[in-house]
Amino acid sequence: MNVCPLDERPSESHNTYHFCSYHSLALNQLREAWVSWQKSLENDIPWEAFLSRIVDLREKDEKLVGVWAFEVARYVLSSK
Amino acid sequence: MGVIEQIELYKPFVLGIAEKPSAANRIALALGGKNARKVMVNNVPVHVIRSEDEGQDLVIASATGHVFTLIQDGYGSEYPTYDFIWVPLHQKSRSKGKQTSRSGSKTKAIIGVLKELIQHATSLVIMTDYDQEGEVIGAVILQELGGKHAIKKAKRMKFSTLTKTEIKKAYSTMIPHIDFRLFESGLARHYLDWLFGVNLSRALMLAYKRSSGKYQTLSTGRVQGPTLRFVYEREIQIRTQVPFLSWQVVATLDTKPTPISLTIKKSIERISEARQLNERLKHEHACVTKKTTTMKKIPPPPPFNLSTLQAEAYRRFRIPPDRTLAIAERLYLDALISYPRTDSQQYPKDLDHNTIISKLIERRPYKEYSTLVLPISKGRPIVGSKRDPAHPAIFPTGEKNSRKLSPQEYKILDLIIRRYLATLAPDALEEQTQVVLDIASEQVKLSHNKIVELGWKAIASVFRSDQNNEILDLNEGDKIHILSSNIEEKMTKVPPRYNPGSLLKKMEQVGLGTKATRAQIIKTLEQRGYLLGKEEYILSDLGFTVMEVLKMSVPVVTLPSLTRTFENAMERITQASLSYEKVILQGIVYLHQVLKKLHGGREIIGEQLSQVLSRPREVQKFGSCPVCKQGNLVIRQAKASRKRFLGCSNYFDTENPCTASFPLPQKGTLYPSTKRCDGDGYPLIRVRRGRRTYYWCVNPDCPERKSWAPNSKIRNNSTSGEAT
């Protein structure tokens, strides 16, 4: 069985990163928020740029971004 | 020498059994006055009131809360186990192979004295608190020490305060039998809690032991499980939070005496829409289309019940709910307030308010409110909608304290007195002004509330600062110049964590536990290491794993619906529409299915628990080490001075040890933060002391910190959340 690269929990998810259920949930949240950001900004903000912004936001204020979402964003960016 | 000889009881006597020694003392003083004599029998206090004529003597002895407890009937630590018996508390510790403790020998002495007195008494009176627990405490003592006929012949004293008047009245009008329905519903609660708690906890502990060979105290139950799930679900929400983006347009209007800043439109989804509105504002004026002023009466809040008292004490003084309950019980035993374990928001119909008020307003802090308190007939006192058949709302008795109260006790008593007086005071009167502005076809409402008459608010010390004073000078038809406008980004934030007060409130909302048990359940979750933090609960890795395994194997024990079903059943026992044997049987059938599932998944459960329990204990990290850049800053304690400081986690590293250390403030609670100091880039720590929060740069040579004088403005300003 695959394990999540971020917390070594077992992974049953079908995404490419083999995240555990919690980090998969965070990834889904990121994707959902990305769509909403694109709609809000009315431009095709690239996925990486969005993730970088999320990482910055977390570093500035931990009340804006949850720790799992932050970890996922950082991991996806570094694995590119 | 026997108990009877030691007390010199040569006449027939009535035996009263109180819940606690202090309550027995109060009752004896109220009923006997100077005639009440305290005798120490085998180190147990017994109060004797001799009859002056041919009548019976009255003997009052007391328990110390529950002196009997449920244990498994038989040996072994396997599950399922459905056989249990009541045993004296001191025998429970012996059954676990422990030495009898001092409190154990005290219980043994109490039980010895009570047994002999019950056997010789001509009649029996239960004088414990009138609720489920009190009924169980009294009736189980009679059942175990005097047999079933002792329960049948016992009478019941019903009271809500330990004042002389009420005790005397309760003694002269006592009920000829115990409250059997209350007793049976109390028994059902005890049995179900024992069955679910012992079996589910054993299933977890044995799964872990089987997998790791080690013992670890783990627990769950029919209330613990759903409570932990609330924190679990909130934790997932917090950790997976990603902000959603929206916009708002803010304008500054040229009002007098100072300009006013207001949001023209909130939550604008698209940036183009926000830009259009912002552009329109440059060519428009704000026009006052409507101005209304109304006077609104604000009635006082209802009197406290236990939950509202606990929530208010936490909100105002940060006193945890279990501590508030302990303090309130102490105040009750001192006859300063009525019985605190109540759901009711109603006063007793025959409560003598005039006497209580006159006693209260004699005292200095409440003297000034004497003119505020209304006559009882004028729609006062205000009461709430919640009822409790056993006890009224919490109210002060007006008695003076016979001992010096601790600061926290004083705060709780003051809170209760003020709330009581507030329910008797007139409504507060508020002038509410509302102005509607038409700005670029957007209708913007502004309101201003001003308290005209303080009424009850003067007593309860509830004030709200006035806002938007500028709108008072505006009139219909006025045109106001827009000084500036701009677009602001808005992002959704992480939901707040549960704290002891909000978790207790949530439990009450969904009907988990009782007023008396909720605070203890939260405390148990803390003690098991499932919840970390004192002011904001963080779910630990262990808490996560326990919830995961329960959710995976038996999700039903993590849902409030199960426990709510049983709570309803217990309510029906009290109303005599369901037998308690049937409820227990249903509980066992249900539990058996749950345990079967847990047993089936024991290997996976054991493995998951072993994984998390074999990890080193979670240590709070306060940012990366600024010296070695590899380790993390963690709290350490100096061996000699016992003072805390920050040290590098690589201190014990054999290859590259790092000896970096940084002093810490010695008072207050420390929280990690992701912020860095503007002065030197070192990590900042959030320090909370009382109600004040500030940020602390870990570097003692920080240029910013050098400017800090004690209580300087720079340090205090940081309470707003900005880094210093």
Short mmCIF file of N, CA and C in Angstrom, two decimals, chain A:
data_model
loop_
_atom_site.label_atom_id
_atom_site.label_comp_id
_atom_site.label_asym_id
_atom_site.label_seq_id
_atom_site.Cartn_x
_atom_site.Cartn_y
_atom_site.Cartn_z
N MET A 1 0.85 -1.20 0.00
CA MET A 1 0.00 0.00 0.00
C MET A 1 0.89 1.26 0.00
N ASN A 2 0.43 2.26 -0.73
CA ASN A 2 1.19 3.52 -0.74
C ASN A 2 1.03 4.25 0.58
N VAL A 3 2.04 5.05 0.89
CA VAL A 3 1.91 5.89 2.09
C VAL A 3 1.99 7.36 1.69
N CYS A 4 1.34 8.16 2.48
CA CYS A 4 1.30 9.59 2.19
C CYS A 4 2.72 10.17 2.38
N PRO A 5 3.23 10.94 1.42
CA PRO A 5 4.59 11.48 1.57
C PRO A 5 4.68 12.54 2.67
N LEU A 6 3.55 13.03 3.12
CA LEU A 6 3.60 14.12 4.09
C LEU A 6 3.47 13.67 5.54
N ASP A 7 2.77 12.57 5.79
CA ASP A 7 2.67 12.12 7.18
C ASP A 7 2.76 10.61 7.34
N GLU A 8 3.09 9.92 6.27
CA GLU A 8 3.29 8.47 6.28
C GLU A 8 2.04 7.69 6.69
N ARG A 9 0.89 8.31 6.58
CA ARG A 9 -0.34 7.55 6.78
C ARG A 9 -0.60 6.74 5.52
N PRO A 10 -1.33 5.60 5.64
CA PRO A 10 -1.63 4.84 4.43
C PRO A 10 -2.48 5.66 3.46
N SER A 11 -2.21 5.47 2.18
CA SER A 11 -2.94 6.24 1.18
C SER A 11 -3.79 5.31 0.32
N GLU A 12 -5.01 5.67 0.19
CA GLU A 12 -5.89 4.90 -0.72
C GLU A 12 -6.38 5.80 -1.84
N SER A 13 -5.81 6.99 -1.91
CA SER A 13 -6.32 7.95 -2.89
C SER A 13 -5.77 7.64 -4.27
N HIS A 14 -6.46 8.15 -5.27
CA HIS A 14 -6.07 7.88 -6.65
C HIS A 14 -5.31 9.04 -7.26
N ASN A 15 -5.01 10.07 -6.46
CA ASN A 15 -4.28 11.19 -7.06
C ASN A 15 -2.81 10.82 -7.22
N THR A 16 -2.12 11.60 -8.02
CA THR A 16 -0.74 11.26 -8.38
C THR A 16 0.23 11.35 -7.21
N TYR A 17 -0.17 12.05 -6.17
CA TYR A 17 0.78 12.26 -5.07
C TYR A 17 0.66 11.22 -3.96
N HIS A 18 -0.32 10.38 -4.02
CA HIS A 18 -0.57 9.35 -3.00
C HIS A 18 -0.74 9.95 -1.61
N PHE A 19 -1.50 11.02 -1.56
CA PHE A 19 -1.75 11.63 -0.25
C PHE A 19 -2.72 10.77 0.56
N CYS A 20 -2.64 10.90 1.90
CA CYS A 20 -3.61 10.24 2.77
C CYS A 20 -4.96 10.96 2.64
N SER A 21 -5.96 10.45 3.33
CA SER A 21 -7.30 11.04 3.15
C SER A 21 -7.34 12.52 3.56
N TYR A 22 -6.56 12.87 4.60
CA TYR A 22 -6.59 14.26 5.08
C TYR A 22 -5.93 15.20 4.07
N HIS A 23 -4.75 14.79 3.59
CA HIS A 23 -4.06 15.66 2.63
C HIS A 23 -4.78 15.66 1.28
N SER A 24 -5.47 14.55 0.97
CA SER A 24 -6.28 14.53 -0.27
C SER A 24 -7.42 15.53 -0.15
N LEU A 25 -7.99 15.58 1.04
CA LEU A 25 -9.07 16.54 1.29
C LEU A 25 -8.55 17.97 1.12
N ALA A 26 -7.34 18.20 1.64
CA ALA A 26 -6.73 19.53 1.51
C ALA A 26 -6.47 19.84 0.03
N LEU A 27 -6.03 18.83 -0.74
CA LEU A 27 -5.78 19.04 -2.17
C LEU A 27 -7.08 19.40 -2.89
N ASN A 28 -8.14 18.71 -2.53
CA ASN A 28 -9.45 19.03 -3.13
C ASN A 28 -9.87 20.44 -2.80
N GLN A 29 -9.64 20.83 -1.54
CA GLN A 29 -9.99 22.19 -1.12
C GLN A 29 -9.20 23.21 -1.93
N LEU A 30 -7.90 22.90 -2.16
CA LEU A 30 -7.05 23.81 -2.94
C LEU A 30 -7.58 23.94 -4.36
N ARG A 31 -7.97 22.81 -4.94
CA ARG A 31 -8.47 22.85 -6.32
C ARG A 31 -9.77 23.66 -6.41
N GLU A 32 -10.62 23.42 -5.43
CA GLU A 32 -11.90 24.13 -5.40
C GLU A 32 -11.66 25.64 -5.25
N ALA A 33 -10.74 25.97 -4.35
CA ALA A 33 -10.44 27.39 -4.11
C ALA A 33 -9.80 28.01 -5.35
N TRP A 34 -8.98 27.24 -6.04
CA TRP A 34 -8.31 27.73 -7.26
C TRP A 34 -9.35 28.14 -8.31
N VAL A 35 -10.34 27.29 -8.49
CA VAL A 35 -11.42 27.60 -9.44
C VAL A 35 -12.12 28.89 -9.03
N SER A 36 -12.38 29.00 -7.73
CA SER A 36 -13.08 30.20 -7.25
C SER A 36 -12.20 31.44 -7.41
N TRP A 37 -10.91 31.31 -7.19
CA TRP A 37 -9.98 32.44 -7.35
C TRP A 37 -9.94 32.89 -8.81
N GLN A 38 -9.95 31.90 -9.73
CA GLN A 38 -9.90 32.24 -11.16
C GLN A 38 -11.15 33.04 -11.54
N LYS A 39 -12.27 32.58 -10.98
CA LYS A 39 -13.54 33.24 -11.27
C LYS A 39 -13.52 34.66 -10.66
N SER A 40 -12.99 34.75 -9.47
CA SER A 40 -12.97 36.02 -8.76
C SER A 40 -12.03 37.03 -9.42
N LEU A 41 -10.86 36.54 -9.83
CA LEU A 41 -9.85 37.42 -10.44
C LEU A 41 -10.09 37.61 -11.94
N GLU A 42 -10.96 36.77 -12.47
CA GLU A 42 -11.29 36.80 -13.90
C GLU A 42 -10.06 36.67 -14.78
N ASN A 43 -9.17 35.87 -14.37
CA ASN A 43 -8.05 35.52 -15.25
C ASN A 43 -7.61 34.10 -14.94
N ASP A 44 -6.85 33.51 -15.86
CA ASP A 44 -6.43 32.12 -15.67
C ASP A 44 -5.16 32.07 -14.85
N ILE A 45 -5.32 32.30 -13.59
CA ILE A 45 -4.15 32.26 -12.69
C ILE A 45 -3.58 30.83 -12.71
N PRO A 46 -2.29 30.68 -13.03
CA PRO A 46 -1.73 29.33 -13.10
C PRO A 46 -1.78 28.64 -11.74
N TRP A 47 -1.90 27.35 -11.77
CA TRP A 47 -1.98 26.49 -10.56
C TRP A 47 -0.79 26.77 -9.64
N GLU A 48 0.40 26.84 -10.23
CA GLU A 48 1.62 27.04 -9.40
C GLU A 48 1.61 28.41 -8.74
N ALA A 49 1.15 29.41 -9.51
CA ALA A 49 1.12 30.77 -8.96
C ALA A 49 0.13 30.83 -7.79
N PHE A 50 -0.96 30.13 -7.99
CA PHE A 50 -1.97 30.08 -6.91
C PHE A 50 -1.38 29.42 -5.67
N LEU A 51 -0.69 28.30 -5.88
CA LEU A 51 -0.11 27.59 -4.73
C LEU A 51 0.95 28.44 -4.03
N SER A 52 1.74 29.16 -4.83
CA SER A 52 2.76 30.03 -4.22
C SER A 52 2.10 31.09 -3.35
N ARG A 53 0.99 31.61 -3.84
CA ARG A 53 0.26 32.63 -3.07
C ARG A 53 -0.27 32.03 -1.75
N ILE A 54 -0.73 30.80 -1.83
CA ILE A 54 -1.25 30.12 -0.64
C ILE A 54 -0.13 29.93 0.38
N VAL A 55 1.06 29.52 -0.10
CA VAL A 55 2.21 29.35 0.79
C VAL A 55 2.57 30.68 1.46
N ASP A 56 2.59 31.75 0.65
CA ASP A 56 2.89 33.08 1.20
C ASP A 56 1.87 33.49 2.25
N LEU A 57 0.61 33.24 1.93
CA LEU A 57 -0.45 33.64 2.87
C LEU A 57 -0.28 32.93 4.21
N ARG A 58 0.03 31.65 4.17
CA ARG A 58 0.21 30.87 5.40
C ARG A 58 1.38 31.42 6.21
N GLU A 59 2.45 31.79 5.49
CA GLU A 59 3.61 32.30 6.21
C GLU A 59 3.33 33.65 6.86
N LYS A 60 2.42 34.40 6.22
CA LYS A 60 2.08 35.71 6.79
C LYS A 60 1.06 35.58 7.92
N ASP A 61 0.06 34.75 7.72
CA ASP A 61 -1.02 34.64 8.70
C ASP A 61 -1.57 33.22 8.72
N GLU A 62 -1.32 32.53 9.84
CA GLU A 62 -1.72 31.12 9.92
C GLU A 62 -3.24 30.94 10.02
N LYS A 63 -3.95 32.05 10.20
CA LYS A 63 -5.42 31.94 10.30
C LYS A 63 -6.08 31.83 8.94
N LEU A 64 -5.30 32.07 7.88
CA LEU A 64 -5.90 32.05 6.54
C LEU A 64 -5.81 30.67 5.88
N VAL A 65 -4.72 29.97 6.13
CA VAL A 65 -4.50 28.69 5.45
C VAL A 65 -4.22 27.61 6.48
N GLY A 66 -4.91 26.49 6.36
CA GLY A 66 -4.69 25.37 7.27
C GLY A 66 -3.37 24.68 7.01
N VAL A 67 -2.86 24.00 8.03
CA VAL A 67 -1.51 23.43 7.93
C VAL A 67 -1.44 22.33 6.87
N TRP A 68 -2.48 21.52 6.72
CA TRP A 68 -2.43 20.46 5.70
C TRP A 68 -2.48 21.04 4.29
N ALA A 69 -3.28 22.10 4.12
CA ALA A 69 -3.37 22.75 2.81
C ALA A 69 -2.01 23.36 2.48
N PHE A 70 -1.36 23.94 3.49
CA PHE A 70 -0.04 24.54 3.31
C PHE A 70 0.98 23.47 2.91
N GLU A 71 0.95 22.35 3.64
CA GLU A 71 1.90 21.26 3.35
C GLU A 71 1.71 20.73 1.93
N VAL A 72 0.44 20.58 1.55
CA VAL A 72 0.16 20.06 0.20
C VAL A 72 0.65 21.05 -0.85
N ALA A 73 0.35 22.34 -0.63
CA ALA A 73 0.77 23.36 -1.60
C ALA A 73 2.28 23.36 -1.76
N ARG A 74 2.99 23.29 -0.65
CA ARG A 74 4.46 23.30 -0.67
C ARG A 74 4.99 22.05 -1.38
N TYR A 75 4.36 20.92 -1.08
CA TYR A 75 4.82 19.65 -1.66
C TYR A 75 4.61 19.63 -3.17
N VAL A 76 3.43 20.08 -3.59
CA VAL A 76 3.13 20.08 -5.03
C VAL A 76 4.09 21.01 -5.75
N LEU A 77 4.37 22.16 -5.14
CA LEU A 77 5.30 23.11 -5.77
C LEU A 77 6.71 22.52 -5.90
N SER A 78 7.13 21.86 -4.81
CA SER A 78 8.51 21.34 -4.83
C SER A 78 8.65 20.11 -5.73
N SER A 79 7.53 19.42 -5.97
CA SER A 79 7.64 18.20 -6.79
C SER A 79 7.51 18.49 -8.29
N LYS A 80 7.33 19.77 -8.62
CA LYS A 80 7.22 20.13 -10.06
C LYS A 80 8.60 20.09 -10.72
#
